[in-house]
PDB file of C-alpha atoms and ligand atoms in Angstrom:
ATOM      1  CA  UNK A   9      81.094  92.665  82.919  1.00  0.00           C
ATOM      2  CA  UNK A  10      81.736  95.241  85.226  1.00  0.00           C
ATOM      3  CA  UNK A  11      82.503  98.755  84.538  1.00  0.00           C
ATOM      4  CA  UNK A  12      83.423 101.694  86.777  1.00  0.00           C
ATOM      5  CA  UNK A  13      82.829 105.249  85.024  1.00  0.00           C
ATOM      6  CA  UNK A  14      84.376 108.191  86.326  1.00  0.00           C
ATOM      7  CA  UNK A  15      84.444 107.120  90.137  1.00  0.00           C
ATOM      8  CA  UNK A  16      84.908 109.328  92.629  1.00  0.00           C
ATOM      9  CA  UNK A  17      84.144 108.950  96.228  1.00  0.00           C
ATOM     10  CA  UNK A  18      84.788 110.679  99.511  1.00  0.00           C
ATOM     11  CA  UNK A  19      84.387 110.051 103.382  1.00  0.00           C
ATOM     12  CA  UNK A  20      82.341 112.729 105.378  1.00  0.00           C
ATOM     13  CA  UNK A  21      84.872 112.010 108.384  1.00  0.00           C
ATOM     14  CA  UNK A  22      83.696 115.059 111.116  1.00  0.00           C
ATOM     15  CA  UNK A  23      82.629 117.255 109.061  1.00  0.00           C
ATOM     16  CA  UNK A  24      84.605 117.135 106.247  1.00  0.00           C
ATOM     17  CA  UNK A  25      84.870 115.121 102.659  1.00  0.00           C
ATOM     18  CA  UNK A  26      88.068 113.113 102.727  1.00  0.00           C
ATOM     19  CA  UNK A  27      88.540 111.400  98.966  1.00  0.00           C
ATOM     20  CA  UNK A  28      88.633 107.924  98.856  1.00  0.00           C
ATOM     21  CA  UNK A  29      88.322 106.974  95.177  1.00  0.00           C
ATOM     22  CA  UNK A  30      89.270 109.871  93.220  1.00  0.00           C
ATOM     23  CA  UNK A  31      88.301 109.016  89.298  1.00  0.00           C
ATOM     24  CA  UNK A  32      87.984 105.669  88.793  1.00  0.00           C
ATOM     25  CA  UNK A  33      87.474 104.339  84.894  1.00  0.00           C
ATOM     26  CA  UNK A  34      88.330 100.619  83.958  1.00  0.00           C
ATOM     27  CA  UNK A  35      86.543  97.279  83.290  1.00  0.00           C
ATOM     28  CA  UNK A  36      86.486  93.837  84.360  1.00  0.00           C
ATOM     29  CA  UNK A  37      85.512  91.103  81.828  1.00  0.00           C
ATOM     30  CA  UNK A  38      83.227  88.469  82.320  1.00  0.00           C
ATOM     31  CA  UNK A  39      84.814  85.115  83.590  1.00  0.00           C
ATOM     32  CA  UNK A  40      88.464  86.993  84.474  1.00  0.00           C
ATOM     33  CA  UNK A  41      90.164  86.809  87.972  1.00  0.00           C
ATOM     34  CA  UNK A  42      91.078  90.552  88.429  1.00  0.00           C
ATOM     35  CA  UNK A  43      93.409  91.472  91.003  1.00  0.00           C
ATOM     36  CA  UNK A  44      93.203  95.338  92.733  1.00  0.00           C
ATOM     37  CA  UNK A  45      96.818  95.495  94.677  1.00  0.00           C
ATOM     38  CA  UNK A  46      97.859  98.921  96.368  1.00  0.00           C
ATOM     39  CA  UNK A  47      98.577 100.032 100.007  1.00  0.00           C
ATOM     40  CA  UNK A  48      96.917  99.932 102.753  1.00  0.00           C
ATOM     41  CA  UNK A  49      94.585 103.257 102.483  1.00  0.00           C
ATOM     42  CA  UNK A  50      94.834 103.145  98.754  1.00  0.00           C
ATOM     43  CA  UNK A  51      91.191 102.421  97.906  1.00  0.00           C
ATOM     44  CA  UNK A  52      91.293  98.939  97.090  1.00  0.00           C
ATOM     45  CA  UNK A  53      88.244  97.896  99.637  1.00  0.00           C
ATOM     46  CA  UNK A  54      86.445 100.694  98.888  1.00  0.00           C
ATOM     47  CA  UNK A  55      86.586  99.911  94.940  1.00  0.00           C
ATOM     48  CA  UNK A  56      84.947  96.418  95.812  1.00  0.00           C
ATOM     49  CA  UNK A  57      82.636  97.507  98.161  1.00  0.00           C
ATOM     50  CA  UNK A  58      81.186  99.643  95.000  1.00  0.00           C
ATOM     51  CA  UNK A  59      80.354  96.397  92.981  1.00  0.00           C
ATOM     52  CA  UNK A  60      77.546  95.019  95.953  1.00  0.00           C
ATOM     53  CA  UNK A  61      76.957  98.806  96.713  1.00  0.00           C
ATOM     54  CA  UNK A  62      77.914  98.555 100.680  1.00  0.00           C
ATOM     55  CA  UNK A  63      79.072 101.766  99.462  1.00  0.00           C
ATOM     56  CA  UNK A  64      78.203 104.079  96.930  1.00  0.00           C
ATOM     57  CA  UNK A  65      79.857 106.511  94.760  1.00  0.00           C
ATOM     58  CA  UNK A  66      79.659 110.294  95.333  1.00  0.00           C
ATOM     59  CA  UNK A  67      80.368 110.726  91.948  1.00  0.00           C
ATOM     60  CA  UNK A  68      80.147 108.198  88.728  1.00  0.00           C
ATOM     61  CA  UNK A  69      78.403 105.058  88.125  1.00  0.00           C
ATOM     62  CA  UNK A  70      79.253 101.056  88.265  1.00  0.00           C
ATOM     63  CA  UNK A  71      77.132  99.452  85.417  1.00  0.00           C
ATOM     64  CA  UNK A  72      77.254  95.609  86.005  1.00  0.00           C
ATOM     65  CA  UNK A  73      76.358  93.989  82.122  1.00  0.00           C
ATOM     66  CA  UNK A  74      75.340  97.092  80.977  1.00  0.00           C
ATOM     67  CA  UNK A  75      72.900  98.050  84.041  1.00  0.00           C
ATOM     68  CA  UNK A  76      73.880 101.073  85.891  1.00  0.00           C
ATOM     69  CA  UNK A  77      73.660  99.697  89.551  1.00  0.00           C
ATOM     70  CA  UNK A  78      74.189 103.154  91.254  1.00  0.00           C
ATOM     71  CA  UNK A  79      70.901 103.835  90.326  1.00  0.00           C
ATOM     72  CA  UNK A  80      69.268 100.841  92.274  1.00  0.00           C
ATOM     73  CA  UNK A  81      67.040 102.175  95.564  1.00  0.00           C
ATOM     74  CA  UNK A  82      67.989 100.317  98.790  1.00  0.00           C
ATOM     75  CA  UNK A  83      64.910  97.560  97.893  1.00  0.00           C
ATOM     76  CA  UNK A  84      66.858  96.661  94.666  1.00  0.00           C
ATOM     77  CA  UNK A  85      69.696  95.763  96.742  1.00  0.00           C
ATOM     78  CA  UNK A  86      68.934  92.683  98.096  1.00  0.00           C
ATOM     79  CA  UNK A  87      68.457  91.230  94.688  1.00  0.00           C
ATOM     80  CA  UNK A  88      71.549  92.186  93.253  1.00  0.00           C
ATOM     81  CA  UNK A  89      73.678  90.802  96.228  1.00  0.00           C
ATOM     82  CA  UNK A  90      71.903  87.628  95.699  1.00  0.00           C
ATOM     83  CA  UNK A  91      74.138  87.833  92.470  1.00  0.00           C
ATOM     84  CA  UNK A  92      77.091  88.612  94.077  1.00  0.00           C
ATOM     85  CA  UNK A  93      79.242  86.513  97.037  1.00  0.00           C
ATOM     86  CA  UNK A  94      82.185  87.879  99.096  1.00  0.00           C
ATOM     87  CA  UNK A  95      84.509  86.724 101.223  1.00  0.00           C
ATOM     88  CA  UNK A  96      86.681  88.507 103.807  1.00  0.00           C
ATOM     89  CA  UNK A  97      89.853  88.282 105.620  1.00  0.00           C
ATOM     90  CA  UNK A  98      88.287  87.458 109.182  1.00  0.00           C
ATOM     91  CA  UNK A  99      85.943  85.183 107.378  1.00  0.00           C
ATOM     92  CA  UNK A 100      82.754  86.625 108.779  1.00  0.00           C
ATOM     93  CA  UNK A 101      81.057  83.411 109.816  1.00  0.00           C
ATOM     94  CA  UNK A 102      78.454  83.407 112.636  1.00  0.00           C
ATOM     95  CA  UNK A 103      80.133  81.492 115.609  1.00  0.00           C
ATOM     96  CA  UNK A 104      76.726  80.311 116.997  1.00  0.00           C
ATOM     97  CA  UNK A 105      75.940  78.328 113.716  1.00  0.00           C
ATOM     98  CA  UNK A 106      77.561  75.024 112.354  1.00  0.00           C
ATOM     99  CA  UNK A 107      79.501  74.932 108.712  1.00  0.00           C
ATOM    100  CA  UNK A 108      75.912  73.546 107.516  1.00  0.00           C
ATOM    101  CA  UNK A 109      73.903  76.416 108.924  1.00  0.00           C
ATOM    102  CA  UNK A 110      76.355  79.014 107.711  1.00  0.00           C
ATOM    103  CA  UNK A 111      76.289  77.901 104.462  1.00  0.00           C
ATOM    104  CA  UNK A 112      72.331  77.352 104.599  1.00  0.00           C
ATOM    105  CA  UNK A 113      72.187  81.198 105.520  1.00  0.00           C
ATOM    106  CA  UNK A 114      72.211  82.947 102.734  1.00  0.00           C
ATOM    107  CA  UNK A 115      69.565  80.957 101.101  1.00  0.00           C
ATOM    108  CA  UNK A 116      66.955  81.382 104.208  1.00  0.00           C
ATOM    109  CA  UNK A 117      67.879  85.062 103.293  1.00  0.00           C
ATOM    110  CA  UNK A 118      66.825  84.511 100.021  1.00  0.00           C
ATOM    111  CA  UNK A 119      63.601  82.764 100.633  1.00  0.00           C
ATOM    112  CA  UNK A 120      64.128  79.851 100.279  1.00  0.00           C
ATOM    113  CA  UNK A 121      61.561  77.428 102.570  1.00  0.00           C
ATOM    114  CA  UNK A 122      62.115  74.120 100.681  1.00  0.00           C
ATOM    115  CA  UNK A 123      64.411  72.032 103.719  1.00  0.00           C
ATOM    116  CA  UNK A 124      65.060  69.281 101.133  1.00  0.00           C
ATOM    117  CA  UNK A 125      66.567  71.374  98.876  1.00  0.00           C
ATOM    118  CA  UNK A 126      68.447  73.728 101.251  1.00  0.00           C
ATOM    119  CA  UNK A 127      70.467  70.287 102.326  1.00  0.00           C
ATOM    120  CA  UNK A 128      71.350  69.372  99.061  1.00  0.00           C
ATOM    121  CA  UNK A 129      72.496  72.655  97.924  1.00  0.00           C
ATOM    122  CA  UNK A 130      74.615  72.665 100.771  1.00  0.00           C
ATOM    123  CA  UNK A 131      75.744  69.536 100.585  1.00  0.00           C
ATOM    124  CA  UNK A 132      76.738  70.121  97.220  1.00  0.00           C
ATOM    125  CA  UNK A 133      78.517  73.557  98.293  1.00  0.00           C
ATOM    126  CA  UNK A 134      80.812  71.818 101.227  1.00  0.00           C
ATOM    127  CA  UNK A 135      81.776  68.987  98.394  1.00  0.00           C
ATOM    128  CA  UNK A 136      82.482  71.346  95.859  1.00  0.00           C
ATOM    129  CA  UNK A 137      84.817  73.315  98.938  1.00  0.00           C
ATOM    130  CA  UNK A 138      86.145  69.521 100.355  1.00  0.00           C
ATOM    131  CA  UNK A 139      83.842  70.246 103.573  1.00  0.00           C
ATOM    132  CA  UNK A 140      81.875  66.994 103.767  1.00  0.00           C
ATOM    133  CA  UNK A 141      83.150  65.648 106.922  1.00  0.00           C
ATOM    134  CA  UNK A 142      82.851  68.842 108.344  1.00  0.00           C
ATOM    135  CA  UNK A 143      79.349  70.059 108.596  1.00  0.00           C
ATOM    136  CA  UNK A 144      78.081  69.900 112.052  1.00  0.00           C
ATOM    137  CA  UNK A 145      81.508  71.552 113.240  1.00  0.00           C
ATOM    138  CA  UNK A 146      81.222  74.960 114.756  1.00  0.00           C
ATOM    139  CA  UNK A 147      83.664  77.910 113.140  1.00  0.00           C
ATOM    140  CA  UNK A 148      85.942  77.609 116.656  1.00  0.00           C
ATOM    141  CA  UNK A 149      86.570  73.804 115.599  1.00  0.00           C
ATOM    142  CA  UNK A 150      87.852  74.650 111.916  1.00  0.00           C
ATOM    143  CA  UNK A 151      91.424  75.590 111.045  1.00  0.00           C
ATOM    144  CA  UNK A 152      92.068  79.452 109.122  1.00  0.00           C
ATOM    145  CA  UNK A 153      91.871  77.297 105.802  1.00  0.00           C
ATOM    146  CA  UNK A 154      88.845  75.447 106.696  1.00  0.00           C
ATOM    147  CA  UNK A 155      86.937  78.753 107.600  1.00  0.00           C
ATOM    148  CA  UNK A 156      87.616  80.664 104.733  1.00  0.00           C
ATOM    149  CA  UNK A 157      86.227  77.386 102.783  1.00  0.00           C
ATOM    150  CA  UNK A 158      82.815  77.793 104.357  1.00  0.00           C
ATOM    151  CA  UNK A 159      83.176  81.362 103.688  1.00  0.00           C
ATOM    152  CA  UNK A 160      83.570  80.165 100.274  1.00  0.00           C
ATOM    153  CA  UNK A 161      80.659  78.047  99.888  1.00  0.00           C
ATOM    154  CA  UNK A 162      78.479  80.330 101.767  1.00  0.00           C
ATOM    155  CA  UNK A 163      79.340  83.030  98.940  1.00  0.00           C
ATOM    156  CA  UNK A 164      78.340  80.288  96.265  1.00  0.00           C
ATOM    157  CA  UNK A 165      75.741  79.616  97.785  1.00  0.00           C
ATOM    158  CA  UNK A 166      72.930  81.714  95.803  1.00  0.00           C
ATOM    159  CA  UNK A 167      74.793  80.850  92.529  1.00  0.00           C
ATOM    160  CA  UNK A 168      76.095  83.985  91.598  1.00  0.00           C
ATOM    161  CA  UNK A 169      77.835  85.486  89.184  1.00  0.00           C
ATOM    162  CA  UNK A 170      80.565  87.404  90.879  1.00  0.00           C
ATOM    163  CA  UNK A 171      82.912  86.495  93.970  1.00  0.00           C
ATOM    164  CA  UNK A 172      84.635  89.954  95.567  1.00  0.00           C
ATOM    165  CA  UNK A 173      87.477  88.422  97.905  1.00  0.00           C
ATOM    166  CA  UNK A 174      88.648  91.081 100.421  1.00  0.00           C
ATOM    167  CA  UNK A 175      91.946  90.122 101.554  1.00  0.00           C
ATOM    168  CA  UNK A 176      90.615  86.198 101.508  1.00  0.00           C
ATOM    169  CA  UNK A 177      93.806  84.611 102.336  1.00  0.00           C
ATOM    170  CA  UNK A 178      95.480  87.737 104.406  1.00  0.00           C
ATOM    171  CA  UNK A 179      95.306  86.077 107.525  1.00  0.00           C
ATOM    172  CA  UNK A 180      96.387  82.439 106.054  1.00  0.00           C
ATOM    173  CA  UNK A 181     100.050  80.774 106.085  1.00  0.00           C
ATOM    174  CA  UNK A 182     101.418  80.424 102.498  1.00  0.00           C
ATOM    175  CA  UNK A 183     100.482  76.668 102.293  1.00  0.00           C
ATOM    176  CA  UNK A 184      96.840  77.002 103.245  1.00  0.00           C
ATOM    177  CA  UNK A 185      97.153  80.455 100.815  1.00  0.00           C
ATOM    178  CA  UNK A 186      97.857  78.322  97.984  1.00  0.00           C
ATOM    179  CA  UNK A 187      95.248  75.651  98.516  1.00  0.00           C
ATOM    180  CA  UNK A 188      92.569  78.673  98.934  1.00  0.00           C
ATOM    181  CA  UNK A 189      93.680  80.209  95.665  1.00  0.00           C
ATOM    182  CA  UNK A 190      93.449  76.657  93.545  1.00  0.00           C
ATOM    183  CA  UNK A 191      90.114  76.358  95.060  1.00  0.00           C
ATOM    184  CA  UNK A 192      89.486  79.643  93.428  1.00  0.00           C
ATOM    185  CA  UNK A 193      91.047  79.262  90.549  1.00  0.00           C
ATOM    186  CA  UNK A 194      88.898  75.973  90.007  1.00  0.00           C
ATOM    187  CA  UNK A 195      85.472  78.195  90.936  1.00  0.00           C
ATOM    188  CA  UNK A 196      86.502  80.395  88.160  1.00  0.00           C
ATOM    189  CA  UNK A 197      87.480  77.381  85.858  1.00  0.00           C
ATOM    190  CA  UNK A 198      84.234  75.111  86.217  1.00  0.00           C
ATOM    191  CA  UNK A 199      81.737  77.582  87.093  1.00  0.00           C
ATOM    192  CA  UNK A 200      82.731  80.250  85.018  1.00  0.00           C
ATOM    193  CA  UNK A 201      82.537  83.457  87.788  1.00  0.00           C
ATOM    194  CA  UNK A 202      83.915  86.778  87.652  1.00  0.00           C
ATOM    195  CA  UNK A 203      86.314  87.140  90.337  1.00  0.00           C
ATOM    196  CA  UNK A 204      87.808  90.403  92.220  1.00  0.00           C
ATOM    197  CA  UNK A 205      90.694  89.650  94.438  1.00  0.00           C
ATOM    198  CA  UNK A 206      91.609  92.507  96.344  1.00  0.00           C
ATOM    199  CA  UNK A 207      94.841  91.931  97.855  1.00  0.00           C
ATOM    200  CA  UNK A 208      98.434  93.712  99.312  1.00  0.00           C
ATOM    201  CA  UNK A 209     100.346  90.309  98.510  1.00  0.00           C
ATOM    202  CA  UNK A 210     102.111  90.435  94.870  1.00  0.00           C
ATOM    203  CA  UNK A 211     102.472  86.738  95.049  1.00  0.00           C
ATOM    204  CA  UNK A 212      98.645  86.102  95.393  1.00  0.00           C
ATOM    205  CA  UNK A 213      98.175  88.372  92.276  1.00  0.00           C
ATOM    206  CA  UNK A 214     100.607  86.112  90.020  1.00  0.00           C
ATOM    207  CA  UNK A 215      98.858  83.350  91.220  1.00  0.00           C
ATOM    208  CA  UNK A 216      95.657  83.720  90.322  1.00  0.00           C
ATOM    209  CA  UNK A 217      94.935  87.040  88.508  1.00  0.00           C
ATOM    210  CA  UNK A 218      94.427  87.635  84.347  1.00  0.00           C
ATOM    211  CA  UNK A 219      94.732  90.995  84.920  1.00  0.00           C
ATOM    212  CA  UNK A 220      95.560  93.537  87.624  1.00  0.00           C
ATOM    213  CA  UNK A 221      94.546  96.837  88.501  1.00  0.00           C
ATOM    214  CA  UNK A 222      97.827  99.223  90.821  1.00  0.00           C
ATOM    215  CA  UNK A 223      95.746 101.563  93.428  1.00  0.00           C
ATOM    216  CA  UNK A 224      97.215 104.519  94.884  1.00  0.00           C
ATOM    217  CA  UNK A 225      95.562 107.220  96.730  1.00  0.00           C
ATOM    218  CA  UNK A 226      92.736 106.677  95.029  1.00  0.00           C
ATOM    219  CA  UNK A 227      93.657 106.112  91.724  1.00  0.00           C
ATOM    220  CA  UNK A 228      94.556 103.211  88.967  1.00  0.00           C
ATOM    221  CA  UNK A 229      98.777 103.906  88.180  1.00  0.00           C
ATOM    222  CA  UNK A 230      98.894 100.692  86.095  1.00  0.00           C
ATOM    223  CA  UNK A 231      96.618  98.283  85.095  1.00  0.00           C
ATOM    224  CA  UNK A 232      96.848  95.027  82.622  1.00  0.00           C
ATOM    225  CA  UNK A 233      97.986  91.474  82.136  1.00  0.00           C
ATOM    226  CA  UNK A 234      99.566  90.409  85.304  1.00  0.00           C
ATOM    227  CA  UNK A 235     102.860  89.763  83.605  1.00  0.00           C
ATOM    228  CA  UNK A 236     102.947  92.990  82.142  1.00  0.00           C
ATOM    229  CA  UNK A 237     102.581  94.986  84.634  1.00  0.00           C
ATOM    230  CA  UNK A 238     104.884  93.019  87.177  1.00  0.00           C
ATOM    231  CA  UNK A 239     107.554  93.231  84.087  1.00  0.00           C
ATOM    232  CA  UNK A 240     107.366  97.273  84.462  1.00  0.00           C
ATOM    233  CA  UNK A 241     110.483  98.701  86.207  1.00  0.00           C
TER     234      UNK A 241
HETATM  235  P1  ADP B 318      92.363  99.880 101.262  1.00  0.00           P
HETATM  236  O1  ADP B 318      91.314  98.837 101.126  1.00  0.00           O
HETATM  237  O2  ADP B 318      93.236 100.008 100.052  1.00  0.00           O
HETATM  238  O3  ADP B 318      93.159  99.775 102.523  1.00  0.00           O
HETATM  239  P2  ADP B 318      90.145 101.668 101.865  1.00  0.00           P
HETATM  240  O4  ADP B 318      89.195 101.655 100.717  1.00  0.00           O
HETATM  241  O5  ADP B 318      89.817 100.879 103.064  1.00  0.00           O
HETATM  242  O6  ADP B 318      91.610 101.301 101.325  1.00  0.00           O
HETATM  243  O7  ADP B 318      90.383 103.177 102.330  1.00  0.00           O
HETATM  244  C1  ADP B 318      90.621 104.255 101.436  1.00  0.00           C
HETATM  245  C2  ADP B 318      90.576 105.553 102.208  1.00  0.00           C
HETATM  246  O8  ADP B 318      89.255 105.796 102.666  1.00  0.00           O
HETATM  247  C3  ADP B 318      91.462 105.575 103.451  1.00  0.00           C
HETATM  248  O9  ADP B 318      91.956 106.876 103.608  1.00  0.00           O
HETATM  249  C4  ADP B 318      90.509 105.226 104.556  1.00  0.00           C
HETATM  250  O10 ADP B 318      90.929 105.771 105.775  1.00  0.00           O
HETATM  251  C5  ADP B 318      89.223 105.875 104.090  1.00  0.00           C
HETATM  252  N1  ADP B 318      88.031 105.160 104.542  1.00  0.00           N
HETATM  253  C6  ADP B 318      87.679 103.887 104.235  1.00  0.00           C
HETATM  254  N2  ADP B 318      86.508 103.550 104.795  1.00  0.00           N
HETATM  255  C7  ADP B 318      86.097 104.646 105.481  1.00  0.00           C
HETATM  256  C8  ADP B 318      84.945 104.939 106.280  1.00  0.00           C
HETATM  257  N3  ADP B 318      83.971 104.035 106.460  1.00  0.00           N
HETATM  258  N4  ADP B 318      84.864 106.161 106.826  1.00  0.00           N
HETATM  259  C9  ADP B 318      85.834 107.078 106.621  1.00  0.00           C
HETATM  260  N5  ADP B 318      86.916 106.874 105.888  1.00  0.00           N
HETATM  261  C10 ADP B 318      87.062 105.679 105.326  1.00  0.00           C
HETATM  262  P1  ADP B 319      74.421  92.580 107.152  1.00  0.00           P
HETATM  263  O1  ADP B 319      73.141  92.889 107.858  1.00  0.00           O
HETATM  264  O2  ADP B 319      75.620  92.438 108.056  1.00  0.00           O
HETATM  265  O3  ADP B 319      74.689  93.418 105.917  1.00  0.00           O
HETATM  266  P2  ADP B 319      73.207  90.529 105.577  1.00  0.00           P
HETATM  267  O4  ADP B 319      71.892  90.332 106.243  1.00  0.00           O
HETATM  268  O5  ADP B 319      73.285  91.245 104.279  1.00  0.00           O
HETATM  269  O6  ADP B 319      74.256  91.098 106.628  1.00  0.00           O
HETATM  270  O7  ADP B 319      73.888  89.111 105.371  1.00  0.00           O
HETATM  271  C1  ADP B 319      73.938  88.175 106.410  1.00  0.00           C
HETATM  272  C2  ADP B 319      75.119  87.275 106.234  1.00  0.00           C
HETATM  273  O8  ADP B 319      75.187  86.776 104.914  1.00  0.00           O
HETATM  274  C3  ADP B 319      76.402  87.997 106.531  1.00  0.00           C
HETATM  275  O9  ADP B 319      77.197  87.138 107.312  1.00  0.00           O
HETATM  276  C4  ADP B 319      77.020  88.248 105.185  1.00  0.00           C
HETATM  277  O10 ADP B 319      78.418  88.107 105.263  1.00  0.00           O
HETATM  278  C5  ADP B 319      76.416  87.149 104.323  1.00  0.00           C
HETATM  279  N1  ADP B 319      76.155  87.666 102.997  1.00  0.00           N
HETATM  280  C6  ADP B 319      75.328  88.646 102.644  1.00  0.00           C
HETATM  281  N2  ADP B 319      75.331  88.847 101.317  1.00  0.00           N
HETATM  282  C7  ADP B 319      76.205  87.971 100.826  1.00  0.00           C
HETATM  283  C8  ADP B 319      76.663  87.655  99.514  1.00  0.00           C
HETATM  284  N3  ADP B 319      76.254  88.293  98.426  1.00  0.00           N
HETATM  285  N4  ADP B 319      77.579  86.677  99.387  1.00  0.00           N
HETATM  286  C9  ADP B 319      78.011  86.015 100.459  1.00  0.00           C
HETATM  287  N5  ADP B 319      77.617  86.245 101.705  1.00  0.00           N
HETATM  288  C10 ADP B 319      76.727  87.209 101.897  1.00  0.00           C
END
């Protein structure tokens, strides 16, 4: 579960504080796909950047099963990431690396030495993502779809127990859109993750989302079951 408690949070932009999150309260159940829609500007990245503390709040706390993560030093952080996958709208993969190595990455991050047991874990990953055939590819060689896939598995890759997807499937037609979204819909299914889609597209919201949080200027104006709050005039 994930909780945000009075959130507030503001830019230091030359000199002065410019409010980005301006008192956040809500929670996001364990297992649920929540969606955060709004505007550009309206907060929605910097919400989810709150959850794997790339930011942090100037005001409030984010308690992730009951732990108050705000409180974690910078050494703690490394740990609780490992816990925690993300994808993002320009996918983020390294360009010099194949599908395999990208994948692998996270894991040589974490520690892990073992070679054997790097390839089957990433074998598994690019199965579980429909990959196979494509491992020794380099990111230039993959289609939008295809990219965000390995983006995917890499985020899987330490097993964790949230995915934050910023604006996954933003720069993706609506065909390769859909496929993305059933791929996450069948993460959330079989492996039983928490997932945050943060989004500007209505349409990926009633797609995949139990609930849904409305941003504006820093602030939640509705939130609930995605057919409820789509229903509202
Ligand atoms: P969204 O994801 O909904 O587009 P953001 O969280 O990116 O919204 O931005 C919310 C507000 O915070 C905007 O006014 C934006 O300009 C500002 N902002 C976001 N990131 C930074 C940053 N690193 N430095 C200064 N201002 C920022
Ligand atoms: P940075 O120095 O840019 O913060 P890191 O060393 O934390 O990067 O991570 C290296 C790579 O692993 C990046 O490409 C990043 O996108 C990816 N990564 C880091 N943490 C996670 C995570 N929790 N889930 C998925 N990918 C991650």
């Amino acid at each position: 579960m994930i909780r945000f408690q009075n959130i507030h949070k503001s830019y230091l932009v030359a000199g002065k504080d410019v409010p980005a999150l301006a008192g956040i309260d809500f929670e996001i159940a364990a297992g649920e796909v929540f969606g955060i829609i709004g505007h550009s500007g309206a907060g929605k990245s910097t919400l989810v950047r709150l959850i794997n503390l790339l930011e942090r709040p100037t005001q409030g706390q984010v308690l992730i099963d009951g732990r108050d993560i705000t409180a974690l030093p910078d050494a703690g952080l490394r740990d609780l990431r490992r816990g925690i996958g993300m994808i993002f709208q320009h996918f983020n993969l390294l360009s010099s690396k194949t599908v395999a190595e990208n994948v692998a990455f996270p894991l040589k991050l974490a520690g892990l030495r073992d070679a054997p047991a790097i390839k089957a874990r990433v074998a598994a990953l690019l199965a579980r993502v429909g990959l196979t055939e494509h491992a020794d590819k380099y990111p230039a060689q993959l289609s939008g779809g295809q990219k965000q896939r390995v983006g995917i598995a890499r985020a899987l890759a330490t097993e964790p127990s949230i995915l934050l997807c910023d604006e996954a499937t933003s720069a993706l037609d609506p065909q390769t859109t859909r496929s993305v979204l059933r791929l996450l819909a069948e993460i959330n299914r079989e492996l039983g993750l928490t997932i945050v889609i943060i989004t500007h597209e209505m349409d990926v919201v009633r797609t995949v989302c139990d609930r849904v949080a409305v941003l504006d200027a820093g602030r939640v104006v509705e939130l609930g079951p995605v057919a409820e709050v789509f229903l509202h005039p």
